[in-house]
Amino acid sequence: MKGIVLAGGTGSRLFPLTRAVSKQLLPVYDKPMIYHPLTTLMLAGIREILLISTPHDLPGFQRLLGDGSDLGLQLTYAAQEQPRGLAEAFVIGADHVRGGPSALVLGDNIFHGASFGDLLRRQVARVASGDAGCVLFGYPVRDPERYGVGEADDDGKLISIEEKPAHPRSDRAITGLYLYDDQVADIAAKIEPSARGELEITDVNRAYLEQGRARLQDLGRGFAWLDTGTHESLMEAGQYVRVLENRQGVRIACVEEVALRMGFIDADACHALGARQAGSGYGEYVMQVADQFRRPR
């Protein structure tokens, strides 16, 4: 499976913070926001990743992440000239994803929970095997009328999807993480722009719903889903990460640690990545993780 991180847009709700820098390069406590969606794909076992952003912001991501080889990844980049909808990611990235299953994650979405990687890999396997054409991830919210909302039967099969419904049929908001089979690029190429002039990801999902091949994976108790689109939600995300890291002594969305634990790099490479950042607590942590990994268990 290949992955796409969509990190475009103007970030206008975060002005003036985002007038000079991409929203997805802003810090969430101790690391750039982009580390969170990137490690989500890595935990799913995905190593070939296309990052889409604005022409203005792409150089910043390239300076930060390079070609991904230090992390055992293959990172490529593409520009989205204007924010024309989430589904445009599969138009821009058609050559990247065509011929196999793929995952799309939004650059401002943060996921965290016990055994999240195991859950992701099970759903990736479901799509790769042809058991599902599309897997969406639903999260319970108290104000579902503000979101795209999915409804599933007892077996997890998606039976309805609505965009900001006045009378929601469930409390499961559709999060910014999507898994698709090899049809998605062709489906995205055929959908028409909505009234607001965008290619809507809901229309892609509805195509799979009409085929009877869409599923909704519930993220309930034990999981956190955070959208960092406003000043308040950005601060809340930073506080969430800070509290967990300080209490547990681990770092959430540490790209070097995830690469090590997923087997993308070895302990020596991980330690070297930490040594490059040795002047910070983050770099010291990466080196400690590598040292602990080397010790006999």
XYZ file of C-alpha atoms in Angstrom:
297
model
C 0.000 0.000 0.000
C 1.152 3.523 -0.825
C 0.326 6.666 1.104
C -0.533 10.309 0.532
C -0.264 13.104 3.090
C -2.345 16.106 2.045
C -0.796 19.149 3.703
C -2.111 21.974 1.547
C -4.497 24.833 2.130
C -3.929 28.340 3.398
C -4.493 27.672 7.099
C -6.570 30.859 7.168
C -8.240 29.989 10.460
C -4.803 30.154 12.070
C -3.817 33.576 10.696
C -1.443 35.278 11.404
C 0.498 32.131 12.432
C 0.232 30.641 8.954
C 0.887 33.707 6.840
C 4.586 32.782 6.583
C 4.653 29.049 7.364
C 2.501 26.030 6.558
C 0.068 24.996 9.259
C 1.474 21.470 9.102
C 4.957 22.757 9.990
C 3.737 24.447 13.158
C 4.725 22.754 16.434
C 2.433 20.436 18.347
C 4.319 20.743 21.623
C 7.747 19.288 20.777
C 7.624 18.342 17.108
C 6.193 19.540 13.780
C 2.561 18.733 13.176
C 3.456 16.799 10.004
C 5.149 14.109 12.116
C 1.720 12.946 13.303
C 0.123 12.043 9.947
C 3.473 10.768 8.687
C 3.810 8.305 11.577
C 0.174 7.263 11.113
C 1.083 5.983 7.648
C 4.307 4.455 8.948
C 2.414 2.539 11.650
C 0.229 1.129 8.871
C 3.402 -0.291 7.298
C 3.460 2.238 4.454
C 6.876 3.348 3.206
C 6.169 4.950 -0.193
C 4.568 8.293 0.591
C 3.619 11.302 -1.524
C 3.363 14.618 0.314
C 1.131 17.200 -1.367
C 1.288 20.852 -0.370
C 1.265 24.331 -1.864
C 4.102 25.392 -4.166
C 5.089 27.972 -1.543
C 5.274 25.478 1.328
C 6.808 22.432 -0.357
C 10.436 23.585 0.160
C 9.877 23.678 3.921
C 8.724 20.060 3.985
C 11.624 19.032 1.778
C 14.109 20.718 4.127
C 12.561 18.947 7.095
C 12.070 15.458 5.655
C 14.282 15.167 2.580
C 13.697 12.055 0.500
C 12.828 10.013 3.592
C 15.727 7.577 3.128
C 17.082 8.331 6.636
C 13.828 6.871 7.968
C 13.666 3.972 5.529
C 10.987 5.747 3.500
C 10.564 6.847 -0.100
C 9.168 10.369 0.079
C 8.116 12.286 -3.018
C 6.425 15.655 -3.332
C 3.759 17.290 -5.477
C 2.088 20.687 -5.565
C -1.598 21.511 -5.159
C -1.862 24.928 -6.792
C -5.173 25.785 -5.135
C -7.215 24.017 -2.422
C -9.702 22.267 -4.714
C -10.857 19.550 -2.336
C -9.505 16.471 -0.619
C -10.319 14.143 -3.499
C -7.959 16.124 -5.716
C -5.142 14.363 -3.862
C -5.937 11.288 -5.973
C -5.957 13.324 -9.182
C -2.583 14.869 -8.367
C -1.244 11.567 -7.039
C -2.822 9.269 -9.643
C 0.498 7.925 -10.927
C 1.672 7.363 -7.355
C -1.306 5.244 -6.278
C -2.502 3.632 -9.496
C -2.129 -0.136 -9.610
C -2.569 -0.850 -5.925
C -4.297 0.144 -2.684
C -3.551 3.453 -1.012
C -4.092 5.532 2.104
C -4.811 9.242 2.436
C -4.249 11.138 5.678
C -4.805 14.834 6.252
C -1.798 16.761 7.447
C -3.597 18.395 10.376
C -5.148 15.242 11.871
C -3.658 13.611 14.973
C -4.488 10.021 15.939
C -3.340 8.306 19.103
C -4.345 5.177 20.945
C -3.207 1.844 22.298
C -2.574 -0.735 19.550
C -3.431 1.842 16.879
C -0.763 0.388 14.600
C -2.227 -3.118 14.908
C -5.692 -1.810 14.069
C -4.361 0.062 11.039
C -2.485 -2.934 9.688
C -5.569 -5.137 10.010
C -7.594 -2.687 7.961
C -4.804 -2.312 5.397
C -4.819 -6.093 5.014
C -8.603 -6.037 4.568
C -8.340 -3.598 1.653
C -5.276 -5.287 0.149
C -7.064 -8.650 0.139
C -10.109 -7.223 -1.644
C -12.387 -7.771 1.355
C -13.204 -4.040 1.320
C -12.856 -1.348 -1.291
C -12.789 1.500 1.196
C -12.252 1.757 4.947
C -13.172 4.956 6.779
C -12.476 5.673 10.437
C -15.277 7.004 12.624
C -14.897 8.830 15.905
C -17.737 9.607 18.353
C -18.365 13.337 18.768
C -21.000 15.282 20.664
C -21.722 17.631 17.739
C -21.858 15.391 14.642
C -23.770 18.007 12.658
C -20.431 19.802 12.189
C -18.830 16.833 10.389
C -19.227 14.273 7.687
C -21.084 11.483 9.486
C -21.021 7.756 8.808
C -23.456 5.048 9.863
C -22.552 1.358 9.878
C -24.369 -1.887 10.541
C -23.355 -4.333 13.276
C -20.693 -5.853 11.011
C -19.044 -2.499 10.260
C -20.422 -2.157 6.738
C -21.088 1.490 5.871
C -24.792 2.038 5.207
C -24.988 5.842 5.009
C -22.763 8.895 4.827
C -23.885 12.509 5.147
C -22.029 15.822 5.072
C -22.890 18.094 8.035
C -26.437 16.733 8.419
C -29.047 18.727 10.307
C -30.302 15.493 11.859
C -27.349 13.055 12.074
C -28.117 9.346 11.904
C -25.116 8.555 14.119
C -22.511 10.337 16.239
C -19.546 8.947 14.223
C -17.596 11.730 12.537
C -15.540 10.648 9.537
C -11.918 11.392 10.382
C -9.146 12.477 8.034
C -7.792 8.981 7.374
C -8.963 6.908 4.407
C -7.968 3.534 2.934
C -8.868 2.649 -0.657
C -8.383 -0.091 -3.223
C -6.873 0.389 -6.666
C -10.039 2.002 -8.094
C -9.752 5.269 -6.174
C -7.786 7.279 -8.753
C -10.292 6.411 -11.470
C -13.236 7.237 -9.194
C -11.715 10.589 -8.197
C -11.090 11.457 -11.843
C -14.792 11.066 -12.651
C -16.425 13.058 -9.859
C -17.708 16.567 -10.553
C -16.840 19.645 -8.469
C -19.368 20.494 -5.776
C -21.242 23.768 -5.436
C -18.214 25.224 -3.683
C -15.990 24.202 -6.613
C -14.177 21.341 -4.869
C -13.706 17.632 -5.481
C -15.320 16.235 -2.366
C -13.923 13.151 -0.653
C -17.504 12.355 0.416
C -18.354 11.768 -3.257
C -15.494 9.256 -3.516
C -16.694 7.521 -0.362
C -20.273 7.508 -1.630
C -19.145 5.723 -4.795
C -17.789 2.868 -2.671
C -20.947 2.940 -0.534
C -23.066 2.492 -3.658
C -20.902 -0.483 -4.633
C -21.530 -1.994 -1.177
C -17.772 -2.117 -0.567
C -17.267 0.573 2.095
C -16.612 -0.077 5.781
C -16.489 2.118 8.867
C -13.928 1.266 11.536
C -14.961 2.690 14.877
C -12.361 4.553 16.948
C -14.017 4.617 20.326
C -12.739 4.379 23.870
C -8.986 4.465 24.200
C -8.414 6.550 21.071
C -7.894 10.251 20.539
C -8.580 12.104 17.304
C -7.578 15.750 17.201
C -8.040 18.262 14.383
C -5.645 21.192 14.710
C -7.401 23.703 12.472
C -8.013 26.473 15.026
C -5.915 28.241 17.634
C -7.857 26.510 20.410
C -7.599 23.018 18.923
C -3.899 23.519 18.151
C -3.244 24.436 21.788
C -5.373 21.529 23.024
C -3.383 19.116 20.864
C -0.116 20.457 22.249
C -1.389 20.105 25.806
C -2.564 16.550 25.133
C 0.849 15.549 23.770
C 2.682 17.333 26.589
C 0.712 15.669 29.379
C 1.064 12.149 27.960
C 4.750 12.506 27.164
C 5.670 13.980 30.546
C 3.697 11.371 32.488
C 4.641 8.319 30.450
C 8.179 9.244 29.436
C 7.560 8.436 25.777
C 7.267 10.709 22.757
C 4.174 10.574 20.574
C 4.770 10.564 16.796
C 8.549 10.318 17.074
C 9.374 9.476 13.459
C 12.773 7.955 14.299
C 11.343 5.651 16.972
C 8.470 4.528 14.737
C 10.900 3.817 11.898
C 13.010 1.720 14.280
C 10.128 -0.235 15.796
C 8.608 -0.888 12.356
C 11.929 -2.293 11.131
C 12.472 0.443 8.542
C 15.881 1.337 10.086
C 18.201 -0.334 12.599
C 19.322 0.894 16.010
C 22.592 2.337 14.713
C 20.780 4.458 12.134
C 18.264 5.572 14.760
C 21.048 6.570 17.155
C 22.756 8.561 14.402
C 19.533 10.455 13.729
C 19.279 11.305 17.416
C 22.915 12.408 17.549
C 22.203 15.000 14.843
C 19.718 16.573 17.266
C 21.723 15.984 20.449
C 21.354 19.576 21.601
C 17.667 18.947 22.337
C 15.720 16.683 24.657
C 14.141 15.164 21.553
C 17.528 14.089 20.188
C 18.538 12.652 23.552
C 15.312 10.647 23.624
C 15.940 9.198 20.150
C 19.424 8.072 21.210
C 18.023 6.494 24.390
C 15.427 4.599 22.388
C 18.157 3.260 20.098
C 20.320 2.230 23.072
C 17.410 0.441 24.729
C 16.614 -1.371 21.483
C 20.158 -2.723 21.334
C 20.032 -4.239 24.820
C 19.285 -7.965 25.152
C 15.661 -8.593 26.071
